[in-house]
Amino acid sequence: MCRQLAVGLQLETRNWKLVTVPFAYILGIESSCDETAAAVVRSGEQVISNVVASQIAMHQPYGGVVPELASREHLRAIVPVVRQALAEAKQTYSSVDAIAVTQGPGLAGALMVGISYAKALAFALDKPLIAVNHLEGHIHAVLLEGRQKGIHELQFPVLALVVSGGHTHLYLAEQKADGWTYENVGHTRDDAAGEAFDKVAKLLGLGYPGGPIIDRLAPQGDPRAMKFPPAQIKHRDRRDGAQGRAEPDADRPDADRPHKDPPRFDFSYSGIKTAVLRYVEAQDMRAAVERRRNSLASIAKPTLEDYLAHCDTQTLNLVASFQRSIVEDLAGRTLAAARAFDVATLFVTGGVAANSELRRTFERDAAAEGLPVYFPSRRLSTDNAAMIAAAAYPKFLSKDFAPMDFSAEAGMRL
Ligand code: KG4
Ligand code: ZN
């Protein structure tokens, strides 16, 4: 099992230190959405292999992920992807110390493929099985790379923004003796930020997934050309019971609130998507959008030049203004939460954390407040299994293993 030494996590009031490093090889498996991924990570801090088989090309014609197709593709890819991850890590099925797999949130059918395969491996090989929350995985992608760069000290509390195609969540994270604890202090009331990127790209005929395309096109437009007012969230979130509190005034987050009812910092991105749609209609851009959609669909892998050749100045300005609004809103609300909770460190992670303008804005605004901000590399921002294996490591140390009958949780919370 755990091949060497023991590990000690030394807790101080606001710092932690990894004092002894064991060598435990965890095989991580991730299949929550449209990426079949497997990775081997040593002791939660060294990525030995990281294989991601993307289904983007398959879902592209539909402008989004088709759940049934995703499950089938995971079934086809899971065995070769895991084999490749083991081979690249120079490991075998029997040499790894544990198998970790994403339990949720995600598409139920897609999750089941990874879970069934992980269970079969753990059962046949008599290895511990570890169930990981995908959102915790995104947070551990930051830690993993921090440790890889030799950063072994972290100031707490940490505020983590997980911003992806399915989530825009803010967590206050602490490290306790037996693992991490998370308190959700904000989430999107409707569309996730990545979803807004994808939907706007689709309605402009730019293809899927929208985030990376808009990221590359935005610098070519004027981000001040159009103004999208930030979402106002004044009502309680009825979906969320006790968690649902009205959003505070961003500048006076705890005004008139008893301390036991901490402020919330929720997001909303469906309004901006509708505003873009209205703009397209009001400006008679529909026909041009359809021409662009058809032309780009006929190019196997459009380059930046291909996109630019199909976008006029008005479209580029729209793309740039949309991105700027989303980025400013994400950074503004997150930093307001950081002030309200007096956090010591900021994490920004998830697919949208790959966005160049988002990184620049967070770096600039966090620096202005003297707050250290950490992102995963672009490769570990989007879905991968290294983050799952890394998040499993504290659970491996505390022997927090999953029973063989655990199931996928499509709406799993952190
Ligand atoms: O974390 P992820 O791979 O999957 C989910 O857990 O959802 O995130 C995928 C999302 C998609 O919405 C994609 O458009 C967005 O992340 N994304 C980006 C960028 N790269 C990926 N959004 C903005 N800029 C990017 N560079
Ligand atoms: Zn994700």
Short mmCIF file of C-alpha atoms and ligand atoms in Angstrom, two decimals:
data_model
loop_
_atom_site.label_atom_id
_atom_site.label_comp_id
_atom_site.label_asym_id
_atom_site.label_seq_id
_atom_site.Cartn_x
_atom_site.Cartn_y
_atom_site.Cartn_z
CA MET A 1 0.00 0.00 0.00
CA CYS A 2 1.48 3.37 0.94
CA ARG A 3 5.01 2.56 -0.01
CA GLN A 4 7.11 4.62 2.32
CA LEU A 5 7.22 6.58 5.47
CA ALA A 6 4.41 8.23 7.29
CA VAL A 7 3.03 11.63 6.66
CA GLY A 8 2.42 14.43 9.09
CA LEU A 9 0.30 17.46 8.49
CA GLN A 10 1.40 20.10 10.93
CA LEU A 11 -1.36 22.54 11.72
CA GLU A 12 -0.74 25.98 13.00
CA THR A 13 -3.42 28.61 13.48
CA ARG A 14 -3.39 29.94 9.92
CA ASN A 15 -0.61 27.94 8.27
CA TRP A 16 -0.03 24.36 7.36
CA LYS A 17 3.16 22.57 6.52
CA LEU A 18 3.67 19.23 4.88
CA VAL A 19 6.46 17.92 7.07
CA THR A 20 7.09 14.43 5.72
CA VAL A 21 6.42 13.33 2.18
CA PRO A 22 5.37 9.74 1.57
CA PHE A 23 5.24 8.12 -1.82
CA ALA A 24 1.71 7.03 -2.53
CA TYR A 25 0.69 6.66 -6.16
CA ILE A 26 -2.98 7.38 -6.76
CA LEU A 27 -4.68 6.59 -10.05
CA GLY A 28 -7.35 9.26 -10.67
CA ILE A 29 -10.28 8.78 -13.05
CA GLU A 30 -12.56 11.61 -14.23
CA SER A 31 -15.59 11.28 -16.52
CA SER A 32 -18.10 13.86 -15.23
CA CYS A 33 -18.72 15.69 -18.51
CA ASP A 34 -17.06 15.61 -21.93
CA GLU A 35 -13.51 14.60 -21.03
CA THR A 36 -12.40 11.06 -20.29
CA ALA A 37 -9.34 11.49 -18.12
CA ALA A 38 -6.90 9.41 -16.09
CA ALA A 39 -3.78 10.44 -14.22
CA VAL A 40 -1.22 9.14 -11.76
CA VAL A 41 -0.25 11.58 -9.02
CA ARG A 42 2.39 10.88 -6.40
CA SER A 43 1.54 11.90 -2.87
CA GLY A 44 -0.86 14.63 -3.92
CA GLU A 45 1.93 16.78 -5.28
CA GLN A 46 3.64 15.31 -8.32
CA VAL A 47 1.80 14.69 -11.57
CA ILE A 48 3.43 11.60 -13.06
CA SER A 49 0.99 11.28 -15.94
CA ASN A 50 -2.11 13.17 -17.02
CA VAL A 51 -4.11 11.91 -19.99
CA VAL A 52 -7.22 13.72 -21.22
CA ALA A 53 -9.30 12.44 -24.15
CA SER A 54 -11.53 15.31 -25.18
CA GLN A 55 -14.92 14.77 -26.82
CA ILE A 56 -15.13 18.36 -28.05
CA ALA A 57 -15.05 17.43 -31.75
CA MET A 58 -17.94 15.00 -31.26
CA HIS A 59 -20.20 17.52 -29.48
CA GLN A 60 -19.20 20.51 -31.65
CA PRO A 61 -21.92 20.09 -34.31
CA TYR A 62 -24.57 20.23 -31.55
CA GLY A 63 -23.15 23.38 -29.94
CA GLY A 64 -22.99 21.71 -26.51
CA VAL A 65 -22.53 18.40 -24.71
CA VAL A 66 -25.05 15.68 -25.64
CA PRO A 67 -25.26 13.49 -22.50
CA GLU A 68 -26.04 10.21 -24.27
CA LEU A 69 -23.15 10.64 -26.70
CA ALA A 70 -20.85 11.60 -23.82
CA SER A 71 -21.59 8.36 -21.93
CA ARG A 72 -20.97 6.23 -25.01
CA GLU A 73 -17.71 7.98 -25.75
CA HIS A 74 -16.55 7.54 -22.13
CA LEU A 75 -17.27 3.81 -22.45
CA ARG A 76 -15.13 3.66 -25.58
CA ALA A 77 -12.27 5.72 -24.15
CA ILE A 78 -11.98 4.74 -20.51
CA VAL A 79 -9.84 1.60 -20.86
CA PRO A 80 -7.26 3.02 -23.31
CA VAL A 81 -7.05 6.30 -21.39
CA VAL A 82 -6.36 4.54 -18.06
CA ARG A 83 -3.85 2.22 -19.74
CA GLN A 84 -2.04 5.18 -21.26
CA ALA A 85 -1.94 7.04 -17.93
CA LEU A 86 -0.42 4.00 -16.22
CA ALA A 87 2.07 3.39 -19.04
CA GLU A 88 3.23 7.01 -19.09
CA ALA A 89 3.68 6.89 -15.32
CA LYS A 90 5.60 3.61 -15.60
CA GLN A 91 3.06 2.09 -13.23
CA THR A 92 0.88 -0.98 -13.49
CA TYR A 93 -2.64 -1.74 -12.30
CA SER A 94 -1.19 -3.50 -9.28
CA SER A 95 1.54 -0.99 -8.43
CA VAL A 96 -0.76 1.97 -7.69
CA ASP A 97 -1.81 2.44 -4.08
CA ALA A 98 -5.41 3.56 -4.55
CA ILE A 99 -8.02 4.34 -7.19
CA ALA A 100 -9.81 7.69 -7.02
CA VAL A 101 -12.82 8.61 -9.10
CA THR A 102 -15.18 11.56 -9.52
CA GLN A 103 -18.50 10.88 -7.76
CA GLY A 104 -20.21 14.14 -8.84
CA PRO A 105 -21.43 16.68 -9.72
CA GLY A 106 -21.81 16.00 -13.43
CA LEU A 107 -23.82 14.03 -15.97
CA ALA A 108 -25.17 10.91 -14.26
CA GLY A 109 -24.53 8.55 -17.19
CA ALA A 110 -21.03 9.94 -17.76
CA LEU A 111 -20.12 9.70 -14.07
CA MET A 112 -21.35 6.09 -13.95
CA VAL A 113 -18.82 5.03 -16.59
CA GLY A 114 -15.84 6.22 -14.54
CA ILE A 115 -17.31 4.96 -11.27
CA SER A 116 -18.13 1.48 -12.59
CA TYR A 117 -14.66 1.10 -14.05
CA ALA A 118 -12.97 2.39 -10.87
CA LYS A 119 -15.03 0.00 -8.75
CA ALA A 120 -14.17 -2.94 -10.99
CA LEU A 121 -10.47 -2.10 -10.77
CA ALA A 122 -10.53 -1.59 -7.00
CA PHE A 123 -12.43 -4.84 -6.47
CA ALA A 124 -10.28 -6.94 -8.79
CA LEU A 125 -7.01 -5.48 -7.51
CA ASP A 126 -8.06 -5.23 -3.86
CA LYS A 127 -7.14 -1.55 -3.71
CA PRO A 128 -8.80 1.23 -1.73
CA LEU A 129 -11.41 3.20 -3.64
CA ILE A 130 -11.74 6.95 -3.05
CA ALA A 131 -14.78 9.00 -4.16
CA VAL A 132 -13.96 12.62 -4.98
CA ASN A 133 -16.17 15.66 -5.46
CA HIS A 134 -15.31 17.22 -8.83
CA LEU A 135 -15.39 20.74 -7.33
CA GLU A 136 -12.91 19.73 -4.64
CA GLY A 137 -10.80 18.38 -7.49
CA HIS A 138 -10.70 21.83 -9.12
CA ILE A 139 -9.57 23.36 -5.81
CA HIS A 140 -6.86 20.73 -5.40
CA ALA A 141 -5.55 21.44 -8.90
CA VAL A 142 -4.27 24.73 -7.44
CA LEU A 143 -2.72 23.05 -4.41
CA LEU A 144 -1.16 20.34 -6.51
CA GLU A 145 0.71 22.78 -8.69
CA GLY A 146 1.60 24.97 -5.73
CA ARG A 147 3.29 22.01 -4.05
CA GLN A 148 4.87 21.00 -7.34
CA LYS A 149 6.50 24.45 -7.44
CA GLY A 150 7.73 23.94 -3.88
CA ILE A 151 5.14 26.14 -2.14
CA HIS A 152 4.38 24.20 1.03
CA GLU A 153 2.92 26.96 3.11
CA LEU A 154 -0.45 28.50 2.67
CA GLN A 155 -2.22 31.22 4.60
CA PHE A 156 -5.77 30.45 5.72
CA PRO A 157 -8.64 31.05 5.30
CA VAL A 158 -8.63 30.47 1.56
CA LEU A 159 -11.42 31.77 -0.66
CA ALA A 160 -11.78 29.56 -3.74
CA LEU A 161 -13.73 30.61 -6.84
CA VAL A 162 -14.60 27.52 -8.90
CA VAL A 163 -15.71 28.86 -12.25
CA SER A 164 -16.48 26.40 -15.04
CA GLY A 165 -19.11 25.32 -17.54
CA GLY A 166 -21.33 23.95 -14.80
CA HIS A 167 -20.39 26.01 -11.74
CA THR A 168 -19.65 29.45 -10.44
CA HIS A 169 -19.16 28.75 -6.76
CA LEU A 170 -17.31 30.51 -3.96
CA TYR A 171 -15.99 28.46 -1.06
CA LEU A 172 -14.30 29.41 2.16
CA ALA A 173 -11.80 26.62 2.66
CA GLU A 174 -9.92 25.59 5.79
CA GLN A 175 -7.60 22.71 6.43
CA LYS A 176 -8.35 20.64 9.48
CA ALA A 177 -6.36 17.74 10.91
CA ASP A 178 -8.32 15.13 8.93
CA GLY A 179 -8.80 16.98 5.65
CA TRP A 180 -10.35 20.06 4.13
CA THR A 181 -13.61 21.74 5.03
CA TYR A 182 -15.58 24.00 2.70
CA GLU A 183 -18.32 26.53 3.28
CA ASN A 184 -20.24 27.71 0.25
CA VAL A 185 -20.59 31.49 0.43
CA GLY A 186 -21.85 32.11 -3.09
CA HIS A 187 -23.04 30.40 -6.24
CA THR A 188 -24.72 31.22 -9.52
CA ARG A 189 -28.47 31.61 -9.43
CA ASP A 190 -28.82 30.61 -13.09
CA ASP A 191 -26.14 30.12 -15.76
CA ALA A 192 -22.56 29.38 -14.81
CA ALA A 193 -19.99 31.81 -16.24
CA GLY A 194 -18.60 29.14 -18.62
CA GLU A 195 -22.13 28.34 -19.75
CA ALA A 196 -22.61 32.04 -20.61
CA PHE A 197 -19.37 31.98 -22.66
CA ASP A 198 -20.60 28.86 -24.48
CA LYS A 199 -24.12 30.18 -25.12
CA VAL A 200 -22.93 33.58 -26.36
CA ALA A 201 -20.39 31.95 -28.69
CA LYS A 202 -23.17 29.71 -30.00
CA LEU A 203 -25.57 32.58 -30.61
CA LEU A 204 -22.82 34.47 -32.46
CA GLY A 205 -22.14 31.41 -34.66
CA LEU A 206 -18.62 30.95 -33.26
CA GLY A 207 -18.77 27.26 -32.29
CA TYR A 208 -18.18 25.20 -29.16
CA PRO A 209 -16.77 25.47 -26.52
CA GLY A 210 -17.15 29.24 -26.50
CA GLY A 211 -14.72 30.18 -23.72
CA PRO A 212 -11.43 29.52 -25.52
CA ILE A 213 -12.72 31.10 -28.77
CA ILE A 214 -13.97 34.28 -27.05
CA ASP A 215 -10.72 34.44 -25.06
CA ARG A 216 -8.73 34.59 -28.32
CA LEU A 217 -11.07 36.95 -30.16
CA ALA A 218 -11.69 39.49 -27.36
CA PRO A 219 -8.30 41.26 -27.63
CA GLN A 220 -9.23 42.19 -31.22
CA GLY A 221 -12.30 44.17 -30.13
CA ASP A 222 -13.07 47.22 -28.01
CA PRO A 223 -14.14 46.07 -24.52
CA ARG A 224 -15.74 49.46 -23.81
CA ALA A 225 -17.88 49.51 -26.97
CA MET A 226 -21.01 48.12 -25.29
CA LYS A 227 -22.10 48.27 -21.70
CA PHE A 228 -23.82 45.37 -19.98
CA PRO A 229 -25.07 46.32 -16.53
CA PRO A 230 -24.07 43.89 -13.75
CA ALA A 231 -26.74 41.52 -12.45
CA GLN A 232 -28.70 42.71 -9.44
CA ILE A 233 -29.56 39.92 -7.00
CA LYS A 234 -31.89 41.13 -4.31
CA HIS A 235 -34.19 38.19 -3.59
CA ARG A 236 -33.55 35.03 -1.58
CA ASP A 237 -32.49 31.93 -3.45
CA ARG A 238 -35.51 29.68 -2.98
CA ARG A 239 -33.69 26.62 -4.33
CA ASP A 240 -31.27 26.68 -1.52
CA GLY A 241 -33.05 26.66 1.82
CA ALA A 242 -30.83 27.83 4.64
CA GLN A 243 -28.03 28.72 2.24
CA GLY A 244 -30.24 31.17 0.40
CA ARG A 245 -29.72 34.67 1.73
CA ALA A 246 -30.14 37.86 -0.20
CA GLU A 247 -27.00 39.30 -1.67
CA PRO A 248 -25.51 42.08 0.42
CA ASP A 249 -24.50 45.46 -0.82
CA ALA A 250 -21.05 44.71 -2.29
CA ASP A 251 -19.47 47.63 -0.45
CA ARG A 252 -21.23 46.99 2.85
CA PRO A 253 -21.51 43.21 2.71
CA ASP A 254 -22.49 42.64 6.28
CA ALA A 255 -24.61 45.71 6.75
CA ASP A 256 -27.52 45.10 9.14
CA ARG A 257 -26.69 41.42 9.39
CA PRO A 258 -26.12 39.40 12.53
CA HIS A 259 -22.80 37.57 12.37
CA LYS A 260 -24.46 34.16 12.46
CA ASP A 261 -26.08 34.96 9.11
CA PRO A 262 -22.97 35.52 6.99
CA PRO A 263 -23.29 37.45 3.72
CA ARG A 264 -23.67 35.69 0.40
CA PHE A 265 -21.99 36.56 -2.84
CA ASP A 266 -24.13 35.01 -5.54
CA PHE A 267 -23.68 35.37 -9.30
CA SER A 268 -26.08 35.51 -12.24
CA TYR A 269 -25.14 35.31 -15.91
CA SER A 270 -28.32 34.55 -17.82
CA GLY A 271 -29.14 38.28 -18.05
CA ILE A 272 -25.99 39.15 -19.95
CA LYS A 273 -26.58 36.30 -22.38
CA THR A 274 -30.10 37.64 -23.05
CA ALA A 275 -28.69 41.17 -23.47
CA VAL A 276 -26.29 39.88 -26.14
CA LEU A 277 -29.16 38.11 -27.89
CA ARG A 278 -31.25 41.29 -27.86
CA TYR A 279 -28.34 43.27 -29.25
CA VAL A 280 -27.91 40.77 -32.11
CA GLU A 281 -31.60 41.06 -32.95
CA ALA A 282 -31.79 44.84 -32.61
CA GLN A 283 -28.73 45.30 -34.80
CA ASP A 284 -29.97 42.87 -37.50
CA MET A 285 -26.94 40.63 -37.12
CA ARG A 286 -28.85 37.33 -37.56
CA ALA A 287 -28.05 36.75 -41.24
CA ALA A 288 -24.35 37.46 -40.70
CA VAL A 289 -24.34 35.06 -37.72
CA GLU A 290 -25.83 32.25 -39.85
CA ARG A 291 -23.28 32.83 -42.63
CA ARG A 292 -20.48 32.70 -40.07
CA ARG A 293 -21.86 29.55 -38.45
CA ASN A 294 -22.08 27.73 -41.79
CA SER A 295 -18.65 28.83 -43.00
CA LEU A 296 -16.88 27.97 -39.77
CA ALA A 297 -18.65 24.59 -39.62
CA SER A 298 -17.04 23.69 -42.93
CA ILE A 299 -13.52 24.24 -41.51
CA ALA A 300 -12.22 21.24 -39.54
CA LYS A 301 -10.13 23.18 -37.02
CA PRO A 302 -10.60 26.93 -37.47
CA THR A 303 -7.55 29.04 -36.66
CA LEU A 304 -7.63 32.53 -35.15
CA GLU A 305 -7.24 33.91 -38.69
CA ASP A 306 -10.30 31.90 -39.81
CA TYR A 307 -12.36 33.35 -36.97
CA LEU A 308 -11.12 36.88 -37.67
CA ALA A 309 -11.92 36.55 -41.36
CA HIS A 310 -15.52 35.81 -40.38
CA CYS A 311 -15.99 38.52 -37.74
CA ASP A 312 -16.63 42.20 -38.40
CA THR A 313 -15.66 44.97 -35.95
CA GLN A 314 -19.13 45.05 -34.41
CA THR A 315 -18.95 41.34 -33.55
CA LEU A 316 -15.44 41.66 -32.15
CA ASN A 317 -16.54 44.62 -30.03
CA LEU A 318 -19.50 42.61 -28.77
CA VAL A 319 -17.29 39.66 -27.85
CA ALA A 320 -14.76 41.92 -26.08
CA SER A 321 -17.47 43.82 -24.17
CA PHE A 322 -19.19 40.59 -23.12
CA GLN A 323 -15.94 39.09 -21.80
CA ARG A 324 -15.03 42.28 -19.99
CA SER A 325 -18.41 42.40 -18.22
CA ILE A 326 -18.21 38.78 -17.08
CA VAL A 327 -14.61 39.11 -15.91
CA GLU A 328 -15.25 42.35 -14.02
CA ASP A 329 -18.33 40.87 -12.37
CA LEU A 330 -16.48 37.69 -11.31
CA ALA A 331 -13.53 39.63 -9.94
CA GLY A 332 -15.68 42.30 -8.26
CA ARG A 333 -17.92 39.86 -6.41
CA THR A 334 -15.05 37.54 -5.46
CA LEU A 335 -12.94 40.36 -4.06
CA ALA A 336 -15.94 41.76 -2.17
CA ALA A 337 -16.31 38.29 -0.58
CA ALA A 338 -12.58 38.18 0.16
CA ARG A 339 -12.88 41.47 2.04
CA ALA A 340 -16.04 40.44 3.87
CA PHE A 341 -14.50 37.20 5.13
CA ASP A 342 -11.04 38.68 5.61
CA VAL A 343 -9.39 35.83 3.74
CA ALA A 344 -5.63 35.43 3.45
CA THR A 345 -5.42 33.68 0.08
CA LEU A 346 -7.45 33.51 -3.12
CA PHE A 347 -7.77 30.51 -5.47
CA VAL A 348 -9.36 30.85 -8.92
CA THR A 349 -9.93 27.54 -10.68
CA GLY A 350 -12.13 25.65 -13.18
CA GLY A 351 -12.29 25.90 -16.97
CA VAL A 352 -12.95 29.65 -17.07
CA ALA A 353 -9.82 30.23 -14.96
CA ALA A 354 -7.94 29.52 -18.20
CA ASN A 355 -9.18 32.89 -19.49
CA SER A 356 -6.34 35.36 -20.08
CA GLU A 357 -8.28 38.52 -19.20
CA LEU A 358 -9.69 36.88 -16.08
CA ARG A 359 -6.18 36.01 -14.89
CA ARG A 360 -4.86 39.49 -15.58
CA THR A 361 -7.82 41.15 -13.84
CA PHE A 362 -7.63 38.95 -10.74
CA GLU A 363 -3.85 39.39 -10.53
CA ARG A 364 -4.18 43.18 -10.77
CA ASP A 365 -7.15 43.55 -8.39
CA ALA A 366 -5.92 41.05 -5.81
CA ALA A 367 -2.46 42.65 -5.82
CA ALA A 368 -4.10 46.03 -5.14
CA GLU A 369 -5.51 44.50 -1.95
CA GLY A 370 -2.30 42.67 -1.03
CA LEU A 371 -4.00 39.32 -1.50
CA PRO A 372 -2.03 36.40 -2.99
CA VAL A 373 -3.99 34.75 -5.83
CA TYR A 374 -3.25 31.31 -7.28
CA PHE A 375 -4.53 29.68 -10.50
CA PRO A 376 -3.86 26.23 -11.89
CA SER A 377 -1.90 26.10 -15.15
CA ARG A 378 -4.23 26.24 -18.15
CA ARG A 379 -3.94 22.47 -18.60
CA LEU A 380 -5.13 21.82 -15.06
CA SER A 381 -7.82 24.54 -15.13
CA THR A 382 -10.12 22.52 -17.37
CA ASP A 383 -11.30 19.02 -16.45
CA ASN A 384 -8.57 16.47 -15.79
CA ALA A 385 -7.92 13.50 -13.51
CA ALA A 386 -4.72 14.77 -11.87
CA MET A 387 -6.89 17.08 -9.76
CA ILE A 388 -9.04 14.10 -8.74
CA ALA A 389 -6.00 12.06 -7.69
CA ALA A 390 -4.63 15.09 -5.79
CA ALA A 391 -7.92 15.70 -3.93
CA ALA A 392 -7.98 12.01 -3.02
CA TYR A 393 -4.64 12.14 -1.25
CA PRO A 394 -5.82 13.62 2.10
CA LYS A 395 -8.65 11.05 2.03
CA PHE A 396 -6.07 8.32 1.38
CA LEU A 397 -4.09 9.46 4.40
CA SER A 398 -7.16 9.51 6.64
CA LYS A 399 -8.40 6.20 5.16
CA ASP A 400 -11.61 7.85 4.01
CA PHE A 401 -12.44 5.10 1.53
CA ALA A 402 -15.67 4.66 -0.42
CA PRO A 403 -17.85 1.56 -0.02
CA MET A 404 -18.25 -0.59 -3.14
CA ASP A 405 -21.94 0.34 -3.40
CA PHE A 406 -21.48 4.11 -3.59
CA SER A 407 -23.24 5.77 -6.49
CA ALA A 408 -22.90 8.73 -8.83
CA GLU A 409 -24.34 11.99 -7.48
CA ALA A 410 -25.19 14.24 -10.41
CA GLY A 411 -26.07 17.19 -8.12
CA MET A 412 -23.39 16.58 -5.50
CA ARG A 413 -22.54 19.57 -3.31
CA LEU A 414 -19.30 20.46 -1.68
O1 KG4 B 1 -13.90 22.89 -15.79
P1 KG4 B 1 -14.36 22.58 -17.16
O2 KG4 B 1 -13.40 21.91 -18.10
O3 KG4 B 1 -15.65 21.68 -17.12
C1 KG4 B 1 -16.65 21.85 -16.18
O4 KG4 B 1 -16.47 21.37 -15.04
O5 KG4 B 1 -17.64 22.53 -16.56
O6 KG4 B 1 -14.89 23.96 -17.79
C2 KG4 B 1 -15.36 24.04 -19.09
C3 KG4 B 1 -15.83 25.46 -19.31
C4 KG4 B 1 -16.53 25.68 -20.65
O7 KG4 B 1 -17.70 26.43 -20.42
C5 KG4 B 1 -15.50 26.47 -21.44
O8 KG4 B 1 -16.10 27.34 -22.40
C6 KG4 B 1 -14.82 27.26 -20.35
O9 KG4 B 1 -14.71 26.35 -19.26
N1 KG4 B 1 -13.46 27.69 -20.76
C7 KG4 B 1 -13.11 28.99 -20.86
C8 KG4 B 1 -11.78 28.99 -21.33
N2 KG4 B 1 -11.37 27.69 -21.47
C9 KG4 B 1 -12.42 26.91 -21.10
N3 KG4 B 1 -13.80 30.12 -20.62
C10 KG4 B 1 -13.17 31.30 -20.86
N4 KG4 B 1 -11.90 31.38 -21.32
C11 KG4 B 1 -11.17 30.26 -21.56
N5 KG4 B 1 -9.91 30.36 -22.02
ZN ZN B 2 -14.88 20.92 -14.07
#
